PDB file of C-alpha atoms in Angstrom:
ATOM      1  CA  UNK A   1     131.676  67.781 103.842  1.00  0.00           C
ATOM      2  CA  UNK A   2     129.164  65.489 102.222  1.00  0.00           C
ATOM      3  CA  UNK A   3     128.635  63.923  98.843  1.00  0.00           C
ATOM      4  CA  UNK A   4     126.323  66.576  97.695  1.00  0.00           C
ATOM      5  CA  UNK A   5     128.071  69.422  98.827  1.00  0.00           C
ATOM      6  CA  UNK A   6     131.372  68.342  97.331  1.00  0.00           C
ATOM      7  CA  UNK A   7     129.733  67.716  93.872  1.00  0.00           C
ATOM      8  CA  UNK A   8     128.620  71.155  94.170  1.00  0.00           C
ATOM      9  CA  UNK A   9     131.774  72.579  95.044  1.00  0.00           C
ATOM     10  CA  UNK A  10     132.999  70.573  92.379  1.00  0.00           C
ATOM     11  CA  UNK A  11     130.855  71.777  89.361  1.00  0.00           C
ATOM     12  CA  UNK A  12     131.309  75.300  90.539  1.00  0.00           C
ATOM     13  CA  UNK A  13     135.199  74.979  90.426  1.00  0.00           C
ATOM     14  CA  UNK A  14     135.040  73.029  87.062  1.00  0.00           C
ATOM     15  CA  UNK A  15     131.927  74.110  84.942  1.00  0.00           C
ATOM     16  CA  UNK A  16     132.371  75.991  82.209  1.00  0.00           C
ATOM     17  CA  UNK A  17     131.940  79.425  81.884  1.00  0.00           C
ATOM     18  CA  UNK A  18     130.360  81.599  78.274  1.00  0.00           C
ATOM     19  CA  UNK A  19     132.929  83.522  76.513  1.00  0.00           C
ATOM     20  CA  UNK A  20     132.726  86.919  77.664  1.00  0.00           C
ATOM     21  CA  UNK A  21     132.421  89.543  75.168  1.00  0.00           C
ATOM     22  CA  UNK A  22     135.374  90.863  72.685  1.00  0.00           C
ATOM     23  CA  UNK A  23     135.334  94.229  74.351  1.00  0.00           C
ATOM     24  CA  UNK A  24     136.483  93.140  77.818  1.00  0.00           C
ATOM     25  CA  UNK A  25     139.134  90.737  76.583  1.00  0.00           C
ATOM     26  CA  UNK A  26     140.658  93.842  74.679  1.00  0.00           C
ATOM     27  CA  UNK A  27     140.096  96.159  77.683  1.00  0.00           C
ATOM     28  CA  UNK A  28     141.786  94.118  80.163  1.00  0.00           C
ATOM     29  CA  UNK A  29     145.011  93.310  77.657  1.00  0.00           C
ATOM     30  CA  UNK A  30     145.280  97.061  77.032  1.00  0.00           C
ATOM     31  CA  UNK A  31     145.080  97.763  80.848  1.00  0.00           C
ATOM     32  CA  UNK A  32     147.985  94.839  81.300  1.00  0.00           C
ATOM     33  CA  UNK A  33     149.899  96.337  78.717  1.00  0.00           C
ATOM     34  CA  UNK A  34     149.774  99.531  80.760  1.00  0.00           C
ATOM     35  CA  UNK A  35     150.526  97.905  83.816  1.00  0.00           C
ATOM     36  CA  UNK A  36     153.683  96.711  82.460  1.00  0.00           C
ATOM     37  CA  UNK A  37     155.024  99.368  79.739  1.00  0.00           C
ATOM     38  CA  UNK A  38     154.878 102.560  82.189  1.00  0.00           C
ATOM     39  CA  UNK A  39     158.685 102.062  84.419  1.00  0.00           C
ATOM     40  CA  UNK A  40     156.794 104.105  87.550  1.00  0.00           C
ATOM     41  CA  UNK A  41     153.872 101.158  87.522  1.00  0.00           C
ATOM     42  CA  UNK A  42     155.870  98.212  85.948  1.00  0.00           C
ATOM     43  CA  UNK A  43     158.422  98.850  89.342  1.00  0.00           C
ATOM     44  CA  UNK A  44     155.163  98.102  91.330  1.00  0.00           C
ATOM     45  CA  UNK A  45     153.610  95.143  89.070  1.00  0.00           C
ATOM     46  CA  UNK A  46     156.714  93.391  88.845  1.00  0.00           C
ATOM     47  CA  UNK A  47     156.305  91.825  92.072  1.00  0.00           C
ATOM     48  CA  UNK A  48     153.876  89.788  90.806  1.00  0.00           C
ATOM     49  CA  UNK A  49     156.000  88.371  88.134  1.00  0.00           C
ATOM     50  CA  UNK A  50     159.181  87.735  90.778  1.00  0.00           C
ATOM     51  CA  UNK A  51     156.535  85.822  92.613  1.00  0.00           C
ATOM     52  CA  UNK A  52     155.930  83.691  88.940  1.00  0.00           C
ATOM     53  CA  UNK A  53     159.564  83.487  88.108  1.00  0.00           C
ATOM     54  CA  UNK A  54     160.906  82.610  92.080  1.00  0.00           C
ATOM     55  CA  UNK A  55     158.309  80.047  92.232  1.00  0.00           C
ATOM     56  CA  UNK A  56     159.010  78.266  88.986  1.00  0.00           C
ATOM     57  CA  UNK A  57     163.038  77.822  89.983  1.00  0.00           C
ATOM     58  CA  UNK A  58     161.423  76.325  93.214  1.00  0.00           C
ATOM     59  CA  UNK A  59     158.976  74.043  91.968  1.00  0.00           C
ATOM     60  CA  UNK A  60     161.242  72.776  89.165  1.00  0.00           C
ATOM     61  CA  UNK A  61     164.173  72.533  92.002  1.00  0.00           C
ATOM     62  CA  UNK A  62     161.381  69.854  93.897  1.00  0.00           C
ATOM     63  CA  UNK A  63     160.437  67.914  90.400  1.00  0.00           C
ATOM     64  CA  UNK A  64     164.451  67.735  89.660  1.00  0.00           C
ATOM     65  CA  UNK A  65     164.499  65.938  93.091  1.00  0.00           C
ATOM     66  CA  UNK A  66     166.499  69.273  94.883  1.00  0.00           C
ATOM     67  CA  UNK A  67     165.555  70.325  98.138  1.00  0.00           C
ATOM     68  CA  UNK A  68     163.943  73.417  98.503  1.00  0.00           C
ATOM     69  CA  UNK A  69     165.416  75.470 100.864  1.00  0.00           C
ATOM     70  CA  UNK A  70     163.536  78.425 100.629  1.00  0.00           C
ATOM     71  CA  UNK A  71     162.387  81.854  98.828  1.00  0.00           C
ATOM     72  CA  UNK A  72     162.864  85.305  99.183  1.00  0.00           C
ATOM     73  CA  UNK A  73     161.034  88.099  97.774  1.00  0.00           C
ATOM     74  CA  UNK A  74     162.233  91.714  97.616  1.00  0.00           C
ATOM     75  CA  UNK A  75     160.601  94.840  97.611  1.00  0.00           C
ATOM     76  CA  UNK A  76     162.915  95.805  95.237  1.00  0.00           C
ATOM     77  CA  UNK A  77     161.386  93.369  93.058  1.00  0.00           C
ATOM     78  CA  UNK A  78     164.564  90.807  92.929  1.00  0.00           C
ATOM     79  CA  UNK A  79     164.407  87.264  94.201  1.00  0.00           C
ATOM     80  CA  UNK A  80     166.081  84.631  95.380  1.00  0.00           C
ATOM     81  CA  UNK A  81     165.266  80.587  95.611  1.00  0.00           C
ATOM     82  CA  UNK A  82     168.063  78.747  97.423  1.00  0.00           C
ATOM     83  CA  UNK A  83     168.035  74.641  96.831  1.00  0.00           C
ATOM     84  CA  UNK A  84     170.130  71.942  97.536  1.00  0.00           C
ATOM     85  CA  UNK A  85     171.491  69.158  95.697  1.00  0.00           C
ATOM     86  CA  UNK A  86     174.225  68.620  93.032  1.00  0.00           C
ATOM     87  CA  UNK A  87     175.339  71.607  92.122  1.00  0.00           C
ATOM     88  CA  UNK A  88     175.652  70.279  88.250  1.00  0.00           C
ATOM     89  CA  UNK A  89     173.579  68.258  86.282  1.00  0.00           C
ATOM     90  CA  UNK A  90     170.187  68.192  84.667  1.00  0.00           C
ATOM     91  CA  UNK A  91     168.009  69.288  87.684  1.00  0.00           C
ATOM     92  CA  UNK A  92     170.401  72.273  88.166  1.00  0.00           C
ATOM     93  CA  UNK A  93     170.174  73.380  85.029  1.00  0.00           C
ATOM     94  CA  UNK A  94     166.766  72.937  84.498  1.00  0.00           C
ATOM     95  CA  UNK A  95     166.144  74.934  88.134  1.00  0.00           C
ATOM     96  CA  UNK A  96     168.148  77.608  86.722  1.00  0.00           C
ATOM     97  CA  UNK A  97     166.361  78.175  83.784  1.00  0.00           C
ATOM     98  CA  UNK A  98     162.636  78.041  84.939  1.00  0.00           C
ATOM     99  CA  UNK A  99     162.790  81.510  86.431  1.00  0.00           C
ATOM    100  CA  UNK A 100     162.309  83.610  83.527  1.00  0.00           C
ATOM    101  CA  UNK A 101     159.936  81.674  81.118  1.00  0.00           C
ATOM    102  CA  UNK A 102     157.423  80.655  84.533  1.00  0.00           C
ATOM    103  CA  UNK A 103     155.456  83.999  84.265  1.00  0.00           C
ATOM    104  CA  UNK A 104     154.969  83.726  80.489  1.00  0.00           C
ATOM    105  CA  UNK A 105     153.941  79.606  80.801  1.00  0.00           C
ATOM    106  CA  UNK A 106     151.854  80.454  83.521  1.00  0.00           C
ATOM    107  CA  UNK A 107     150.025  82.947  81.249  1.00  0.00           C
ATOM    108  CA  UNK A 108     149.711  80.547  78.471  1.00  0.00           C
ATOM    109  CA  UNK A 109     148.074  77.877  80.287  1.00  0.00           C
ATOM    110  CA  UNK A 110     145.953  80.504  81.890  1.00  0.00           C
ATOM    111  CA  UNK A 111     145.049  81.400  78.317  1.00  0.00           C
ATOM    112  CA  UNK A 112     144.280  77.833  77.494  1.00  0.00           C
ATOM    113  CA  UNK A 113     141.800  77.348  80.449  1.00  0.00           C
ATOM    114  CA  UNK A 114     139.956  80.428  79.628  1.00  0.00           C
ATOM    115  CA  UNK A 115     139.631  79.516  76.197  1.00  0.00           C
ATOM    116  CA  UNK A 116     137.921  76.130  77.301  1.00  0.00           C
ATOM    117  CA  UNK A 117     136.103  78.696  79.211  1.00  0.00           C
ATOM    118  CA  UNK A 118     137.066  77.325  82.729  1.00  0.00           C
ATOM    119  CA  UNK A 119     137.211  80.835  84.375  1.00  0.00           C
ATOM    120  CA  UNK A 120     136.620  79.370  88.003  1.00  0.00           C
ATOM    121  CA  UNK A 121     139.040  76.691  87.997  1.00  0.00           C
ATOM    122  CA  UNK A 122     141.801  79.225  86.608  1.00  0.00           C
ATOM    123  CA  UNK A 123     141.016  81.335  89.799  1.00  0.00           C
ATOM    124  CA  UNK A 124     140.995  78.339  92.099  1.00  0.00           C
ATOM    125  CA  UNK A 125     144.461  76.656  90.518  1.00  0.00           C
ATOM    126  CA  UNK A 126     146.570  80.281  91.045  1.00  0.00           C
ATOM    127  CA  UNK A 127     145.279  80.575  95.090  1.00  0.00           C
ATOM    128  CA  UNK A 128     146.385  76.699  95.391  1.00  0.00           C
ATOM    129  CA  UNK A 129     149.786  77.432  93.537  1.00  0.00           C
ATOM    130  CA  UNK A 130     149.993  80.619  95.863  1.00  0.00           C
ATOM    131  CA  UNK A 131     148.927  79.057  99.001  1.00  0.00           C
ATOM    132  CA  UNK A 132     152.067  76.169  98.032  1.00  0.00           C
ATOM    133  CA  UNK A 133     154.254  79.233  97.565  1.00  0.00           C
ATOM    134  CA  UNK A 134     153.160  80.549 100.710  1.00  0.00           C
ATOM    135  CA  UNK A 135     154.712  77.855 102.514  1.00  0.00           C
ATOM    136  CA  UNK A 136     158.024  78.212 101.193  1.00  0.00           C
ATOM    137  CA  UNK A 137     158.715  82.106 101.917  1.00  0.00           C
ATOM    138  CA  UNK A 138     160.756  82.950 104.390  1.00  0.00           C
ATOM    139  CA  UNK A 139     161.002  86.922 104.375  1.00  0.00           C
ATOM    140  CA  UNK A 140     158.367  89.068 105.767  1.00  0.00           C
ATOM    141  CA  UNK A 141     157.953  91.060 102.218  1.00  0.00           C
ATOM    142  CA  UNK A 142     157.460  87.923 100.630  1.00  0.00           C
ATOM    143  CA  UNK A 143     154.758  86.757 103.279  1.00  0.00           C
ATOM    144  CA  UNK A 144     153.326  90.258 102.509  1.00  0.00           C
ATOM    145  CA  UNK A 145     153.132  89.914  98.759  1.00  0.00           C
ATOM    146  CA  UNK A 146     152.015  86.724  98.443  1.00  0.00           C
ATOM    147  CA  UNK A 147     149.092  86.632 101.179  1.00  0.00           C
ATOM    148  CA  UNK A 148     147.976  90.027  99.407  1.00  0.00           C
ATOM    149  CA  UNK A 149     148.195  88.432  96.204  1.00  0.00           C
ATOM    150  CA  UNK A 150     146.377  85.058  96.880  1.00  0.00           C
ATOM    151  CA  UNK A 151     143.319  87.021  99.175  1.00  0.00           C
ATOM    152  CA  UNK A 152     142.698  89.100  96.035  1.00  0.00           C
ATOM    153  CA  UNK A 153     141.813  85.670  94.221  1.00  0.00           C
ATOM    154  CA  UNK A 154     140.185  84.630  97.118  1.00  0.00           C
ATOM    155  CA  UNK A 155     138.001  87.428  97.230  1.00  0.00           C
ATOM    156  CA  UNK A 156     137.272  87.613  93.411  1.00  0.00           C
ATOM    157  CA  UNK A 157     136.412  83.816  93.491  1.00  0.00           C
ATOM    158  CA  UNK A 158     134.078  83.584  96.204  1.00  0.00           C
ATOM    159  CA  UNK A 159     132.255  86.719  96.288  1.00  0.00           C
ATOM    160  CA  UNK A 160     132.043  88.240  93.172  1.00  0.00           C
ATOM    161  CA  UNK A 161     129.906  87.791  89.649  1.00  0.00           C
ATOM    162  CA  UNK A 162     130.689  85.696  86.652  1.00  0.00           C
ATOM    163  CA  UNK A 163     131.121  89.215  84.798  1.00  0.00           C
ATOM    164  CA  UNK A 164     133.689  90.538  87.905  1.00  0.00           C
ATOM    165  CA  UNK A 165     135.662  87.019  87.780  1.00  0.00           C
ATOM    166  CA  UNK A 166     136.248  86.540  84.150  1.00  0.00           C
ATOM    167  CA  UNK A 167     137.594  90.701  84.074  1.00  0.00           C
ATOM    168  CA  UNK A 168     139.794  89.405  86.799  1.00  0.00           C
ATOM    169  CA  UNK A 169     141.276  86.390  85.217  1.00  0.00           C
ATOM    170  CA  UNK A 170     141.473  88.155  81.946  1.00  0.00           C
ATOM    171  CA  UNK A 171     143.180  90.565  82.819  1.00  0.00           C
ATOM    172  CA  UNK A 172     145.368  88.534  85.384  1.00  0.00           C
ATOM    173  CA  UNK A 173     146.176  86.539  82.319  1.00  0.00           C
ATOM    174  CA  UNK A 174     147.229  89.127  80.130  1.00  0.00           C
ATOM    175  CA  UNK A 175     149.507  90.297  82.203  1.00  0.00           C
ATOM    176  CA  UNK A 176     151.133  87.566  82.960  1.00  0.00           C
ATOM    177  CA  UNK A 177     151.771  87.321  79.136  1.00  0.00           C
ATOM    178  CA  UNK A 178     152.871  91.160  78.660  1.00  0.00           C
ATOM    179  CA  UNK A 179     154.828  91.203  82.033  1.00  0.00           C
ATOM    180  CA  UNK A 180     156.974  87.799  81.155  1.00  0.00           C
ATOM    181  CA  UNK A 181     158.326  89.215  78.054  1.00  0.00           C
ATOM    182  CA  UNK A 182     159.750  92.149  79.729  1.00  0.00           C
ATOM    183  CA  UNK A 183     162.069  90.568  82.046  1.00  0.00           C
ATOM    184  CA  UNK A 184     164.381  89.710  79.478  1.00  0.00           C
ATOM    185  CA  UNK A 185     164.750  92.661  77.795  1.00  0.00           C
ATOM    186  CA  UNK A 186     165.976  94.081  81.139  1.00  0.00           C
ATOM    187  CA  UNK A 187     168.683  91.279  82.044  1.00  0.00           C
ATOM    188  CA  UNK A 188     169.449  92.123  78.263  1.00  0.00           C
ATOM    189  CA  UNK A 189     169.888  95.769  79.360  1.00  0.00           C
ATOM    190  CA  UNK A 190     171.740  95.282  82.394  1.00  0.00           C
ATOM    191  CA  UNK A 191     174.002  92.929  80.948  1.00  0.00           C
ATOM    192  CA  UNK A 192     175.344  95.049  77.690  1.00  0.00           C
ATOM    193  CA  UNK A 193     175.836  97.562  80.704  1.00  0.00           C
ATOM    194  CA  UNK A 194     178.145  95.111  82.493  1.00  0.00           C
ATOM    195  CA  UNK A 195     175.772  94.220  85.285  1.00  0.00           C
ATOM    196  CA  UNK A 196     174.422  90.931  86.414  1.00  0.00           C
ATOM    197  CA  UNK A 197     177.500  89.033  86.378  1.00  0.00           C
ATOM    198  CA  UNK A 198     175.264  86.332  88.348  1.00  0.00           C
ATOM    199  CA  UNK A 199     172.120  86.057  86.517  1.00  0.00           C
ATOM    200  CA  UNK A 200     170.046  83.019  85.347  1.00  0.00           C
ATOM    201  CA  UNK A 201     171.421  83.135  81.738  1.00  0.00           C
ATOM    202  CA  UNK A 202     175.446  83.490  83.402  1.00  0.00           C
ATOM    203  CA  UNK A 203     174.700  80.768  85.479  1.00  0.00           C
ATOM    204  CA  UNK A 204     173.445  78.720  82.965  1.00  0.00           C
ATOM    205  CA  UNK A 205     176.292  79.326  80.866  1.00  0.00           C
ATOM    206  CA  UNK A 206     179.063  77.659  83.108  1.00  0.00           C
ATOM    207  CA  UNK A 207     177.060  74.862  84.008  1.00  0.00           C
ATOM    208  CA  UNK A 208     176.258  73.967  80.239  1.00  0.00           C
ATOM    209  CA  UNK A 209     178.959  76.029  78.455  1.00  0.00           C
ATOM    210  CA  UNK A 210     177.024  77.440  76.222  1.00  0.00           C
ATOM    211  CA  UNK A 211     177.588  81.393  76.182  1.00  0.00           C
ATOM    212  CA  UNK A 212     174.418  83.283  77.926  1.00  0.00           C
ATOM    213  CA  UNK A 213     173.305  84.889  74.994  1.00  0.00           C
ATOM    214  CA  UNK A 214     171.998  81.871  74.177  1.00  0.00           C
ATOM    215  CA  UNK A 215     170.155  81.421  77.007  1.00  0.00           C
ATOM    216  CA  UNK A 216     168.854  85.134  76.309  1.00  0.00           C
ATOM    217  CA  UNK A 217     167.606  84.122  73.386  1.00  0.00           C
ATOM    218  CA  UNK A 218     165.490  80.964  74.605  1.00  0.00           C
ATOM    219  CA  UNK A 219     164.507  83.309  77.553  1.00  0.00           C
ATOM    220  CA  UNK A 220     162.960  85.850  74.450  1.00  0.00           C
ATOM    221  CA  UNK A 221     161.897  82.792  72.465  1.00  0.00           C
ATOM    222  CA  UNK A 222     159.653  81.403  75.052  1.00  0.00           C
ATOM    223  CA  UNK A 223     158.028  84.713  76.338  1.00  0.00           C
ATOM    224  CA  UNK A 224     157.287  85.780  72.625  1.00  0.00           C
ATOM    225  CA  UNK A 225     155.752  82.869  71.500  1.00  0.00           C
ATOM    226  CA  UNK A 226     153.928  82.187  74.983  1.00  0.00           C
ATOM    227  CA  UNK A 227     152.574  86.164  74.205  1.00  0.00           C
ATOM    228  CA  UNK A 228     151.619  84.881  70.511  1.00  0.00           C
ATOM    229  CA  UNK A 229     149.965  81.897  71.236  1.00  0.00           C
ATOM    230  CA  UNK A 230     148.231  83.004  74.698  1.00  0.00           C
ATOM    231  CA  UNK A 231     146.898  85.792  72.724  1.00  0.00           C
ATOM    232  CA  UNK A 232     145.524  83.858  70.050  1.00  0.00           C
ATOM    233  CA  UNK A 233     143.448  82.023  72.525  1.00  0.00           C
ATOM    234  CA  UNK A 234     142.582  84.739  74.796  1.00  0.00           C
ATOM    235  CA  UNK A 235     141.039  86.246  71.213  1.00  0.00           C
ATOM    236  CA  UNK A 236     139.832  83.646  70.095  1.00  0.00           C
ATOM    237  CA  UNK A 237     141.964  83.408  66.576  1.00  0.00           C
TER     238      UNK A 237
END
């Protein structure tokens, strides 16, 4: 590729985009919302968040120094990322709690780069964090869910409109912000119900001893104020 092509590559990736209108910021949150309230469509559209919250316990197992065994991804919508390396500590307990707040950080730094109005480069950064994930899957759901997901950025980033690319990544956004809260309301659920004896918040309450309710609580904390501020931006409060 030569110097004139990559500049050009370059300022399409990373030039600004205008603000689209009010209207279609509103429209695409209220189609998120609905993609995540309803249980028949949220059992669907939750994939997408297991993909968020898998791959945050596996890139914060590499940046701990783990190793990164692999992920899983269920059609049932559950996970699993399997690392190795002390099994206490700082890096485990940091591994352990990325899962649930990834989808709702994701969605607030989305929000921030659409604010700045880099649509583009918010397309381009989820296929490269997809295309990392890819690598790391090792079921053939996963492989399914994840190719799927990253061609549909693909697509929208190479061969569609300014107008077709920021309804995209708005409303990719959105959801992202809307689907992360959820999560924790259902471990919540399942928990007063006596269920998932094993889950990020009970794991992270024997290796730091503090009870998992706490953990609940920063789980909430983080996905409400992610949906506050993200909002804020996407709005332009």
């Amino acid at each position: 590729m030569d110097s004139t092509h990559s500049t050009d590559l370059w300022d399409r990736v990373f030039a600004t985009q205008p603000d689209p209108d009010l209207w279609l910021v509103v429209v695409t949150g209220v189609v998120a919302l609905a993609a995540v309230v309803p249980r028949g469509v949220w059992l669907v559209t939750r994939n997408a968040i297991t993909i968020a919250h898998e791959g945050g316990h596996g890139l914060t197992a590499l940046l701990s120094g783990r190793r990164l065994d692999g992920i899983r991804l269920h059609s049932d919508t559950s996970g699993l990322t399997v690392s190795r390396g002390k099994p206490t500590g700082i890096g485990m307990i940091l591994t352990a709690a990325a899962g649930y707040p990834a989808a709702s950080l994701l969605g607030l730094a989305g929000a921030w780069l659409l604010a700045a109005g880099h649509i583009t480069a918010l397309l381009w950064g989820a296929t490269a964090l997809l295309a990392a994930l890819l690598v790391m899957v090792r079921n053939a759901f996963g492989l399914l869910t994840v190719v799927v997901t990253g061609a549909a950025f693909v697509l929208v980033s190479w061969l569609t409109g300014p107008a077709v690319q920021a309804l995209f990544a708005y409303g990719v956004v959105w959801f992202l912000l809307f689907g992360g809260v959820r999560p924790a309301f259902e471990l919540q659920r399942r928990r007063r119900l006596g269920g998932a004896a094993d889950s990020d918040a009970d794991q992270l309450a024997r290796l730091t001893h503090l009870p998992a309710v706490v953990w609940l609580g920063f789980f909430h904390l983080v996905s409400l104020c992610a949906l506050t501020g993200g909002g804020r931006w996407l709005l332009g409060l």
